[in-house]
Every structure is written in structure tokens, then in C-alpha cells.
Amino acid sequence: MKHSSQNIRIFGAKEVFVCDEDFQILQNGGIAFEEGKDTILCVDTFENLCVQFPDAKTHFSPQGILLPALINPHIHFEFGGHIARFNYGDFGAWLDSLMEHRDSILGDLKDIIQEGINEQILCGVGSVGAISSYGDDKEILAQSPLRVVYFNEAIGSNPASVDFLYQNFLQRFEDSRKLKSSTFIPAIALHSPYSLHSIMAKHLIALATKECAPLSAHFLESHYEREWLETSSGYFRGFFQRLASLKDPTSFYTPLSFLEMLSPLSDKSPILLTHCLHTSLKELAQIAQLNATIVMCPRSNRLLSNRYFDIKSSLTHHIPVAIGTDGKSSNFNVNLLDELRFALFAYPQMDLLELAKMLILGVTSRAAKALGLQNGTLQTGKNVDFALFDFPESLNQSPLSFILHAKKPQILYVNAKCVYGSR
Ligand code: MCF
Ligand code: FE
């Protein structure tokens, strides 16, 4: 059927990564949409689209790759103001250095957050899962061109301050709800099982269930965390004795009881568990049952915990895996393409091309599912969030070559608006 509308745009490229589960690649493909309307009308060969929409404004990149705008599902914008002030190589040493520099790290937040946003756009990221510890990033993120799932973080294990911290969380959550739009989605982050009182966690899980809000948590990032949750001893015992002046601190959960607490959410809202470096088979089975996504942050994991996420175990349990950069306090930049390049080299036992496809799905369709977004796949009805990368020659083994060579998008659309490049 022919449509006559001058507002239709068609973008095409030598290869289109649809980013469905089969990693379908359309040769000489394209997408059609109406300028400013956030729904993909059609995905087909560029030629067919031009027949279907004869009045459309078109652009074709003969050596390019067209794919969904990338999605960084785990980033801390507020922790962007440092170059080299942290101790790496041991999670306890890192956390001590973070606590020591906490105030100075925050610095001039406006510029730091803007820098982080620009870094996302410049590598083709259109959506982020932003973990906000203080709420100081919400206005600038809500006004940015990015699609943002905004995770208000709850933290606090000292019974004496739980009430205050919960009220503080509710205020931040309410403030973020005032900014809610199709590109700014308020959500909830439980910092981690070691740092959050169970009373607060229960309230927050009930709230997320009621609001159908995405919920994120750092989970089993270090061996110290596992030791603490299982035996209430080790690094975290000293940490709480020093910081919270508690004489005999005890963990509120075991790893499994923390996961079980999340079950009311499993058919209501998306659950993201970040890191999962020390999970047992039983816990992985529970994560699968929760219908949760694991977010791995390989560079952060190397620096803080000396370990990479065990991708094979997630495949066995059919758990989707997404990839994020974490914040600059545990990375040297927040460039998601650099994260993919790094991950490609971190798993030498895996088939290279299959790994490349898996990694691309981890920053597109799987990250979209993780955040509850309607993007991340180029299909009719999905949001108009896409990136076009141009290359000086056409790509052999294109998913692999894409990760190796993609630097900056030629064009980036988010919410049916061009946010980078001009066409
Ligand atoms: O994901 C990394 C490492 N694990 C935990 N927390 C953080 C990371 N990057 C920043 N953080 C923040 C976190 O959101 O650091 C604080 C929290 O506000 C840690 S306080 C125990
Ligand atoms: Fe994090």
C-alpha cells in the first residue's frame, strides 16, 4: 500500500541490525517513521520502503550499519568528577577510598553530569538506566535528549537513621515523579543487600510493585558481600562498626532471602541485578524465576572485584544479560562502545562472533527489556530510537567489526528526534 505523506522519513544502510533474538540482519534495509512521531511505521528493504512511501525524505548509507540506539542500563552520573582518586584491586579498598573522598568527588555536578550525557550521545547511546544517589542529576537528565529510566537510590542500614533516609528517598522519588514523561521514567534502586535495612527494602518493593516501577539493585559484587550476607563477618563487619558505630552488626538477609523478597515484582515490573559476580546455582535459578536481567559491567568488575561475570552460567539458566558502564568512580570513561570492546577481549573461551552478537543484544533489546522500554529493536510499533554508523568500507563479520570499529554515530535519533548529526 502506498502512503502519501511528506513528513515520512526513511533511513537505510547496507546492513540493518534488527536486534531481535535471532540477530536478524537486513541487507540494504531501512526504517520508516513520521517525523516527530515516536513509532516505527515499517522496517523493510530500503527499496520497498521507497515504493511504499514515495514522498518520503530518504537517506541511505551504502557502507553503514543501522541499529537501535544503544542503551546503557547502569550508569552513575553523579560519580563522574574524578580522574584517579580511588583505590582499585580490592572492593574494600575501593569503598574505603570512596567514603574518604565522597564529598570532593561530587564537585561541580552540573558540568560533570552534562559531560556524562554528552559522552553517551557521542557513542550512540539513546537510553540510560541512571542510578541517582542524591537526586542532583534529575533536572539535567529530564531536560537532556536521552531517554532516562531514573533510579532513585535507597541506602541506609543503621536503624537509627532509617526513618530519615526513607523520608529522604520518598521526597526524591516524588520530585522525580513530577518530571515524568515519555523520556523520563521514575524508578527505584535498592543500593544493595549489604547497605539497606530490610524494613526499608520491604516498603520500597511494595512501592515498586504498586507503581509498576523498574527496580535495580547491586547484587553480590564482591566476595566480601557474600561473606557478610552468609556469616555477618569479614570486611563489612568492620565497615559497619566504624561507620555506623554498631557494636554487633548483622546482615538483614542471606543472598537467597534477598532475592525471594523481590518475588512480588516478578510479573509486575522489570528487575535489574547488577554485577552478580558471586552467585550460586540456586541463586541463579531464583534470578531466572524472578524474570530478572543481570547487568554486567566488566571494566568496573575488573577494577573493583578482580573478576568477570560468568556468562556461561546465565546461558544455562536462560537469564538475559545486559551490559552497562557503571559510573566513573569504577571506570575510566562511560563510553559504552569501549565497554563492548573490552568485554570482547574478556571472554577468550567464547566464540568471537557469537559473543559479539550477544554483546550487541546486551546494549539493545536485552537492555530495553531490562528497563521496561519499548525500544532496542527495530520493529514496527517500537520507539523511533536508532543510530546510524558510517564506515569507510563495508564490514566483514559485521557484528564483530562493528564492535571493533564503531566510534561515533553519523546520526542518532531518540524519541523520533535527531539528537546528533543532521539529515
Ligand atoms: O556500582 C559501583 C560499585 N558498587 C556500588 N556502588 C557504586 C558504584 N558506583 C557508584 N556507586 C555509589 C552507590 O550508588 O557509591 C555509593 C552509592 O551511592 C556507595 S555507598 C556504599
Ligand atoms: Fe553501580
Short mmCIF file of C-alpha atoms and ligand atoms in Angstrom, two decimals:
data_model
loop_
_atom_site.label_atom_id
_atom_site.label_comp_id
_atom_site.label_asym_id
_atom_site.label_seq_id
_atom_site.Cartn_x
_atom_site.Cartn_y
_atom_site.Cartn_z
CA MET A 1 0.00 0.00 0.00
CA LYS A 2 1.33 3.47 -0.91
CA HIS A 3 1.18 6.27 1.68
CA SER A 4 1.39 9.88 0.71
CA SER A 5 2.86 11.95 3.45
CA GLN A 6 5.68 14.41 3.14
CA ASN A 7 6.55 14.01 6.81
CA ILE A 8 7.72 10.44 6.39
CA ARG A 9 11.44 9.81 6.83
CA ILE A 10 13.29 6.73 5.64
CA PHE A 11 16.79 5.84 6.86
CA GLY A 12 18.59 2.92 5.31
CA ALA A 13 22.01 1.27 5.34
CA LYS A 14 23.99 -1.57 3.85
CA GLU A 15 23.11 -3.63 6.92
CA VAL A 16 20.36 -3.21 9.47
CA PHE A 17 20.86 -4.94 12.82
CA VAL A 18 17.25 -5.58 13.82
CA CYS A 19 18.41 -6.79 17.26
CA ASP A 20 15.71 -9.41 17.65
CA GLU A 21 16.55 -12.68 19.44
CA ASP A 22 17.85 -14.31 16.21
CA PHE A 23 20.09 -11.36 15.42
CA GLN A 24 18.48 -10.87 12.04
CA ILE A 25 20.47 -8.67 9.66
CA LEU A 26 18.58 -6.97 6.82
CA GLN A 27 20.75 -6.33 3.76
CA ASN A 28 20.12 -2.91 2.20
CA GLY A 29 17.37 -2.38 4.76
CA GLY A 30 15.77 0.63 6.37
CA ILE A 31 13.15 2.01 8.69
CA ALA A 32 10.29 4.44 8.02
CA PHE A 33 8.62 6.77 10.51
CA GLU A 34 6.80 10.05 10.64
CA GLU A 35 8.98 12.95 11.75
CA GLY A 36 8.28 13.70 15.43
CA LYS A 37 6.02 10.65 15.92
CA ASP A 38 7.62 8.10 18.20
CA THR A 39 6.55 4.86 16.50
CA ILE A 40 8.35 2.95 13.76
CA LEU A 41 5.93 2.56 10.83
CA CYS A 42 7.78 -0.09 8.88
CA VAL A 43 11.09 -1.99 8.64
CA ASP A 44 11.89 -3.46 5.23
CA THR A 45 14.38 -3.24 2.39
CA PHE A 46 15.19 0.38 1.57
CA GLU A 47 13.82 -0.18 -1.93
CA ASN A 48 10.44 -1.48 -0.71
CA LEU A 49 10.15 1.40 1.77
CA CYS A 50 10.77 3.92 -1.03
CA VAL A 51 7.97 2.32 -3.06
CA GLN A 52 5.63 2.28 -0.08
CA PHE A 53 6.35 5.91 0.87
CA PRO A 54 7.13 7.66 -2.43
CA ASP A 55 7.06 11.19 -0.95
CA ALA A 56 9.35 10.38 1.96
CA LYS A 57 12.63 12.18 2.63
CA THR A 58 15.29 9.48 2.39
CA HIS A 59 18.85 8.81 3.44
CA PHE A 60 20.89 5.72 2.62
CA SER A 61 24.36 4.87 3.89
CA PRO A 62 25.97 2.42 1.40
CA GLN A 63 28.60 1.15 3.87
CA GLY A 64 26.73 1.88 7.06
CA ILE A 65 25.16 -0.06 9.91
CA LEU A 66 21.72 0.97 11.14
CA LEU A 67 20.73 -0.36 14.55
CA PRO A 68 18.64 0.59 17.59
CA ALA A 69 20.12 3.48 19.59
CA LEU A 70 22.30 1.85 22.25
CA ILE A 71 21.12 1.54 25.86
CA ASN A 72 23.40 1.87 28.87
CA PRO A 73 21.32 0.22 31.63
CA HIS A 74 23.60 1.05 34.58
CA ILE A 75 25.45 4.35 35.00
CA HIS A 76 26.02 6.73 37.94
CA PHE A 77 26.18 10.29 36.51
CA GLU A 78 26.76 11.86 39.93
CA PHE A 79 30.01 9.93 40.41
CA GLY A 80 31.73 11.43 37.39
CA GLY A 81 34.00 14.03 38.94
CA HIS A 82 37.36 12.43 39.41
CA ILE A 83 40.30 11.17 37.42
CA ALA A 84 42.31 8.87 39.63
CA ARG A 85 41.41 9.19 43.26
CA PHE A 86 40.20 5.68 44.03
CA ASN A 87 41.89 2.52 45.18
CA TYR A 88 41.29 -0.35 42.79
CA GLY A 89 42.06 -4.06 43.01
CA ASP A 90 40.04 -4.83 46.13
CA PHE A 91 36.39 -3.92 46.78
CA GLY A 92 37.01 -2.98 50.41
CA ALA A 93 39.89 -0.70 49.49
CA TRP A 94 37.69 0.92 46.80
CA LEU A 95 34.77 1.50 49.17
CA ASP A 96 37.10 2.98 51.81
CA SER A 97 38.56 5.36 49.21
CA LEU A 98 35.08 6.30 48.01
CA MET A 99 33.92 7.08 51.54
CA GLU A 100 37.06 9.13 52.17
CA HIS A 101 36.61 11.29 49.07
CA ARG A 102 32.80 11.22 48.94
CA ASP A 103 32.31 15.00 49.30
CA SER A 104 35.07 16.10 46.99
CA ILE A 105 34.06 13.52 44.37
CA LEU A 106 30.73 15.24 43.94
CA GLY A 107 32.37 18.54 42.88
CA ASP A 108 30.67 20.80 40.32
CA LEU A 109 27.87 18.41 39.45
CA LYS A 110 26.20 20.28 36.60
CA ASP A 111 29.25 20.16 34.35
CA ILE A 112 30.10 16.62 35.37
CA ILE A 113 26.62 15.32 34.59
CA GLN A 114 26.49 17.19 31.29
CA GLU A 115 29.82 15.66 30.36
CA GLY A 116 28.42 12.19 31.10
CA ILE A 117 25.34 12.87 28.96
CA ASN A 118 27.49 14.09 26.06
CA GLU A 119 29.67 11.00 26.35
CA GLN A 120 26.55 8.82 25.98
CA ILE A 121 25.29 10.60 22.87
CA LEU A 122 28.73 10.64 21.25
CA CYS A 123 28.90 6.85 21.34
CA GLY A 124 25.36 6.26 20.07
CA VAL A 125 23.56 5.74 23.39
CA GLY A 126 19.93 6.91 23.34
CA SER A 127 18.67 5.49 26.66
CA VAL A 128 20.17 5.10 30.11
CA GLY A 129 19.36 3.49 33.43
CA ALA A 130 20.70 6.27 35.69
CA ILE A 131 21.36 5.38 39.32
CA SER A 132 20.90 8.56 41.34
CA SER A 133 22.30 8.64 44.87
CA TYR A 134 21.41 12.25 45.67
CA GLY A 135 18.80 13.43 43.19
CA ASP A 136 21.09 16.19 41.93
CA ASP A 137 21.03 14.87 38.36
CA LYS A 138 17.28 14.73 37.77
CA GLU A 139 16.55 18.11 36.13
CA ILE A 140 19.50 18.00 33.79
CA LEU A 141 18.71 14.39 32.79
CA ALA A 142 15.00 15.16 32.33
CA GLN A 143 15.90 18.04 30.01
CA SER A 144 18.52 16.06 28.11
CA PRO A 145 17.85 14.38 24.74
CA LEU A 146 18.32 10.96 26.38
CA ARG A 147 15.53 8.58 27.32
CA VAL A 148 16.12 8.07 31.03
CA VAL A 149 14.96 5.44 33.48
CA TYR A 150 15.75 7.32 36.65
CA PHE A 151 16.58 5.06 39.59
CA ASN A 152 16.21 6.90 42.89
CA GLU A 153 18.65 5.06 45.12
CA ALA A 154 17.73 3.98 48.65
CA ILE A 155 20.56 3.26 51.07
CA GLY A 156 20.91 3.00 54.85
CA SER A 157 21.31 0.16 57.29
CA ASN A 158 21.56 1.92 60.64
CA PRO A 159 18.18 1.52 62.44
CA ALA A 160 18.65 4.98 63.98
CA SER A 161 18.63 6.72 60.60
CA VAL A 162 16.28 4.50 58.58
CA ASP A 163 13.23 6.77 59.08
CA PHE A 164 15.09 9.88 57.98
CA LEU A 165 16.62 8.12 54.97
CA TYR A 166 13.29 6.66 53.90
CA GLN A 167 11.62 10.09 54.05
CA ASN A 168 14.52 11.49 52.07
CA PHE A 169 14.02 8.76 49.46
CA LEU A 170 10.26 9.45 49.26
CA GLN A 171 10.93 13.15 48.68
CA ARG A 172 13.38 12.39 45.85
CA PHE A 173 11.00 9.84 44.34
CA GLU A 174 8.14 12.36 44.46
CA ASP A 175 10.32 15.07 42.89
CA SER A 176 11.27 12.69 40.08
CA ARG A 177 7.60 11.82 39.51
CA LYS A 178 6.88 15.48 38.80
CA LEU A 179 9.28 15.24 35.86
CA LYS A 180 7.75 12.04 34.45
CA SER A 181 7.37 11.97 30.67
CA SER A 182 7.79 9.53 27.78
CA THR A 183 11.54 10.10 28.06
CA PHE A 184 11.90 10.32 31.85
CA ILE A 185 10.67 7.34 33.85
CA PRO A 186 10.96 7.39 37.66
CA ALA A 187 12.22 4.12 39.13
CA ILE A 188 13.70 2.66 42.32
CA ALA A 189 17.17 1.36 43.21
CA LEU A 190 17.89 -0.65 46.34
CA HIS A 191 21.60 0.08 46.65
CA SER A 192 22.48 -3.48 47.71
CA PRO A 193 21.58 -6.13 50.29
CA TYR A 194 24.53 -5.13 52.49
CA SER A 195 23.62 -1.47 52.67
CA LEU A 196 19.83 -1.41 53.02
CA HIS A 197 17.74 -2.13 56.10
CA SER A 198 15.11 -4.81 55.48
CA ILE A 199 12.26 -2.60 56.72
CA MET A 200 13.10 0.00 54.10
CA ALA A 201 13.58 -2.68 51.44
CA LYS A 202 10.10 -4.10 52.09
CA HIS A 203 8.46 -0.66 51.79
CA LEU A 204 10.34 0.01 48.56
CA ILE A 205 9.45 -3.32 46.98
CA ALA A 206 5.78 -2.70 47.83
CA LEU A 207 6.05 0.78 46.29
CA ALA A 208 7.70 -0.53 43.12
CA THR A 209 5.01 -3.22 42.82
CA LYS A 210 2.21 -0.68 43.25
CA GLU A 211 3.74 1.76 40.77
CA CYS A 212 4.96 -0.94 38.35
CA ALA A 213 8.30 0.89 38.57
CA PRO A 214 11.54 -0.77 37.39
CA LEU A 215 13.74 -1.86 40.29
CA SER A 216 17.51 -2.12 40.26
CA ALA A 217 19.98 -3.46 42.85
CA HIS A 218 23.73 -4.06 43.03
CA PHE A 219 23.98 -7.74 43.93
CA LEU A 220 26.94 -9.92 45.01
CA GLU A 221 29.57 -7.60 43.59
CA SER A 222 32.35 -8.80 45.91
CA HIS A 223 33.34 -11.87 47.91
CA TYR A 224 33.11 -9.63 50.99
CA GLU A 225 29.41 -9.14 50.26
CA ARG A 226 28.81 -12.89 50.08
CA GLU A 227 30.77 -13.42 53.30
CA TRP A 228 28.77 -10.69 55.05
CA LEU A 229 25.37 -11.97 53.88
CA GLU A 230 26.21 -15.54 54.87
CA THR A 231 28.12 -15.05 58.11
CA SER A 232 27.87 -11.35 59.16
CA SER A 233 31.66 -11.22 59.26
CA GLY A 234 34.63 -10.01 57.25
CA TYR A 235 35.25 -6.57 55.69
CA PHE A 236 31.67 -5.33 56.07
CA ARG A 237 31.59 -6.09 59.79
CA GLY A 238 34.45 -3.65 60.34
CA PHE A 239 32.88 -1.22 57.86
CA PHE A 240 29.61 -1.03 59.83
CA GLN A 241 31.38 -0.93 63.18
CA ARG A 242 33.43 2.05 62.02
CA LEU A 243 30.81 3.92 60.01
CA ALA A 244 27.57 3.22 61.79
CA SER A 245 29.10 2.80 65.27
CA LEU A 246 27.27 -0.52 65.60
CA LYS A 247 28.77 -2.92 68.16
CA ASP A 248 27.45 -6.15 66.72
CA PRO A 249 26.17 -5.53 63.19
CA THR A 250 24.34 -8.40 61.48
CA SER A 251 23.18 -8.90 57.93
CA PHE A 252 19.45 -8.49 57.25
CA TYR A 253 19.36 -11.17 54.57
CA THR A 254 21.03 -14.16 53.03
CA PRO A 255 21.63 -13.82 49.27
CA LEU A 256 18.62 -16.06 48.64
CA SER A 257 16.26 -14.35 51.09
CA PHE A 258 17.07 -11.00 49.44
CA LEU A 259 16.11 -12.43 46.04
CA GLU A 260 12.97 -14.06 47.44
CA MET A 261 11.86 -10.70 48.76
CA LEU A 262 11.72 -9.43 45.17
CA SER A 263 9.19 -12.05 44.01
CA PRO A 264 6.07 -9.79 44.17
CA LEU A 265 7.73 -7.79 41.36
CA SER A 266 8.42 -10.68 39.02
CA ASP A 267 5.27 -10.30 36.90
CA LYS A 268 4.74 -6.59 37.62
CA SER A 269 7.86 -4.64 36.78
CA PRO A 270 11.37 -5.09 35.43
CA ILE A 271 14.11 -6.19 37.85
CA LEU A 272 17.80 -5.48 37.17
CA LEU A 273 20.52 -7.15 39.23
CA THR A 274 23.89 -5.56 38.59
CA HIS A 275 27.22 -7.45 38.84
CA CYS A 276 26.19 -10.89 40.26
CA LEU A 277 29.84 -11.97 40.39
CA HIS A 278 29.45 -14.40 43.29
CA THR A 279 26.10 -16.09 42.71
CA SER A 280 25.46 -19.79 43.42
CA LEU A 281 23.44 -22.06 41.13
CA LYS A 282 20.48 -21.86 43.48
CA GLU A 283 20.55 -18.06 43.38
CA LEU A 284 20.81 -18.07 39.58
CA ALA A 285 17.72 -20.31 39.45
CA GLN A 286 15.90 -17.80 41.65
CA ILE A 287 17.05 -14.89 39.44
CA ALA A 288 15.64 -16.76 36.42
CA GLN A 289 12.37 -17.29 38.25
CA LEU A 290 12.17 -13.57 39.02
CA ASN A 291 12.34 -12.90 35.28
CA ALA A 292 15.18 -10.50 36.12
CA THR A 293 18.02 -9.26 33.91
CA ILE A 294 21.64 -9.39 35.04
CA VAL A 295 23.64 -6.29 34.15
CA MET A 296 27.35 -6.88 33.85
CA CYS A 297 29.86 -4.02 33.98
CA PRO A 298 33.12 -5.75 33.00
CA ARG A 299 35.57 -2.87 33.40
CA SER A 300 34.15 -1.93 36.80
CA ASN A 301 34.23 -5.60 37.81
CA ARG A 302 37.89 -5.92 36.82
CA LEU A 303 38.90 -2.84 38.78
CA LEU A 304 36.86 -3.41 41.93
CA SER A 305 36.43 -7.16 42.19
CA ASN A 306 39.10 -8.86 40.04
CA ARG A 307 36.52 -10.99 38.29
CA TYR A 308 34.19 -11.11 35.28
CA PHE A 309 30.58 -12.17 35.22
CA ASP A 310 30.20 -15.87 34.31
CA ILE A 311 28.25 -15.57 31.05
CA LYS A 312 28.00 -19.36 30.64
CA SER A 313 26.04 -19.73 33.89
CA SER A 314 23.50 -17.18 32.69
CA LEU A 315 23.08 -19.08 29.41
CA THR A 316 22.44 -22.32 31.32
CA HIS A 317 19.72 -20.62 33.35
CA HIS A 318 18.32 -18.61 30.39
CA ILE A 319 18.88 -15.33 32.20
CA PRO A 320 19.14 -12.31 29.90
CA VAL A 321 22.35 -10.32 30.29
CA ALA A 322 22.70 -6.61 29.58
CA ILE A 323 25.92 -4.56 29.65
CA GLY A 324 26.50 -1.23 31.38
CA THR A 325 29.45 1.04 32.11
CA ASP A 326 28.76 1.72 35.81
CA GLY A 327 29.99 5.19 36.88
CA LYS A 328 33.34 6.91 36.51
CA SER A 329 34.21 6.04 40.11
CA SER A 330 34.74 2.48 38.90
CA ASN A 331 35.73 3.03 35.27
CA PHE A 332 37.99 5.29 33.22
CA ASN A 333 35.16 6.51 31.00
CA VAL A 334 31.47 5.81 30.44
CA ASN A 335 31.74 5.04 26.72
CA LEU A 336 29.51 2.02 26.07
CA LEU A 337 31.29 1.11 22.82
CA ASP A 338 34.58 0.94 24.73
CA GLU A 339 32.81 -1.32 27.26
CA LEU A 340 31.80 -3.70 24.45
CA ARG A 341 35.33 -3.74 23.03
CA PHE A 342 36.68 -4.57 26.45
CA ALA A 343 34.11 -7.34 27.00
CA LEU A 344 35.01 -8.89 23.66
CA PHE A 345 38.53 -9.48 24.96
CA ALA A 346 37.47 -10.63 28.43
CA TYR A 347 35.94 -13.94 27.31
CA PRO A 348 38.54 -15.74 25.16
CA GLN A 349 36.83 -19.10 25.69
CA MET A 350 33.69 -17.97 23.84
CA ASP A 351 33.13 -17.99 20.08
CA LEU A 352 34.09 -14.49 18.95
CA LEU A 353 31.26 -13.78 16.51
CA GLU A 354 28.58 -15.26 18.78
CA LEU A 355 29.93 -13.21 21.69
CA ALA A 356 29.84 -10.06 19.53
CA LYS A 357 26.15 -10.65 18.75
CA MET A 358 25.39 -11.33 22.39
CA LEU A 359 27.12 -8.12 23.45
CA ILE A 360 25.22 -6.03 20.90
CA LEU A 361 21.91 -7.52 22.12
CA GLY A 362 23.09 -6.70 25.66
CA VAL A 363 23.08 -2.98 24.85
CA THR A 364 19.93 -3.03 22.70
CA SER A 365 16.99 -5.44 23.04
CA ARG A 366 18.04 -7.02 26.34
CA ALA A 367 18.81 -3.68 27.92
CA ALA A 368 15.41 -2.40 26.72
CA LYS A 369 13.63 -5.35 28.30
CA ALA A 370 15.66 -4.82 31.48
CA LEU A 371 14.47 -1.21 31.74
CA GLY A 372 10.92 -1.85 30.55
CA LEU A 373 11.39 0.32 27.43
CA GLN A 374 9.73 -0.01 24.03
CA ASN A 375 12.92 0.40 22.04
CA GLY A 376 16.12 -1.61 21.50
CA THR A 377 14.71 -3.50 18.48
CA LEU A 378 13.95 -2.14 15.02
CA GLN A 379 10.39 -3.36 14.55
CA THR A 380 7.06 -1.82 13.59
CA GLY A 381 5.47 -0.23 16.64
CA LYS A 382 8.69 0.30 18.60
CA ASN A 383 10.00 3.76 19.53
CA VAL A 384 11.97 5.72 16.96
CA ASP A 385 15.35 5.38 18.72
CA PHE A 386 18.08 4.44 16.27
CA ALA A 387 21.72 5.06 15.39
CA LEU A 388 23.39 5.05 12.03
CA PHE A 389 27.14 4.41 11.95
CA ASP A 390 29.08 5.04 8.78
CA PHE A 391 32.29 3.18 7.90
CA PRO A 392 34.96 3.78 5.25
CA GLU A 393 34.41 0.27 3.88
CA SER A 394 31.73 -2.37 4.27
CA LEU A 395 32.19 -4.67 7.27
CA ASN A 396 33.19 -8.29 7.13
CA GLN A 397 31.73 -10.31 10.08
CA SER A 398 29.71 -7.18 10.70
CA PRO A 399 28.67 -7.63 14.40
CA LEU A 400 32.31 -8.21 15.33
CA SER A 401 33.70 -5.45 13.08
CA PHE A 402 31.03 -3.08 14.42
CA ILE A 403 32.27 -3.55 17.99
CA LEU A 404 35.90 -3.21 16.91
CA HIS A 405 35.49 -0.10 14.75
CA ALA A 406 32.36 1.88 15.72
CA LYS A 407 33.41 5.21 17.23
CA LYS A 408 30.72 7.85 16.79
CA PRO A 409 27.28 7.69 15.18
CA GLN A 410 26.73 9.64 12.00
CA ILE A 411 23.11 10.10 13.06
CA LEU A 412 21.33 9.42 16.37
CA TYR A 413 17.55 9.63 16.83
CA VAL A 414 15.80 9.42 20.19
CA ASN A 415 12.04 9.83 20.59
CA ALA A 416 11.73 10.47 16.81
CA LYS A 417 14.04 13.48 17.09
CA CYS A 418 17.51 13.85 15.67
CA VAL A 419 19.79 14.39 18.68
CA TYR A 420 23.13 14.02 16.90
CA GLY A 421 24.21 14.58 13.28
CA SER A 422 21.91 16.26 10.81
CA ARG A 423 19.85 14.84 7.97
O1 MCF B 1 28.49 0.13 41.06
C1 MCF B 1 29.59 0.78 41.63
C2 MCF B 1 30.19 -0.14 42.66
N1 MCF B 1 29.23 -0.62 43.62
C3 MCF B 1 28.45 0.18 44.40
N2 MCF B 1 28.18 1.44 44.31
C4 MCF B 1 28.55 2.36 43.42
C5 MCF B 1 29.21 2.13 42.20
N3 MCF B 1 29.48 3.29 41.63
C6 MCF B 1 28.98 4.25 42.41
N4 MCF B 1 28.41 3.71 43.49
C7 MCF B 1 27.76 4.53 44.54
C8 MCF B 1 26.46 3.97 45.04
O2 MCF B 1 25.40 4.32 44.22
O3 MCF B 1 28.59 4.59 45.63
C9 MCF B 1 27.85 4.65 46.83
C10 MCF B 1 26.38 4.52 46.45
O4 MCF B 1 25.74 5.75 46.49
C11 MCF B 1 28.35 3.52 47.65
S1 MCF B 1 27.93 3.62 49.31
C12 MCF B 1 28.17 2.02 49.99
FE FE B 2 26.85 0.76 40.09
#
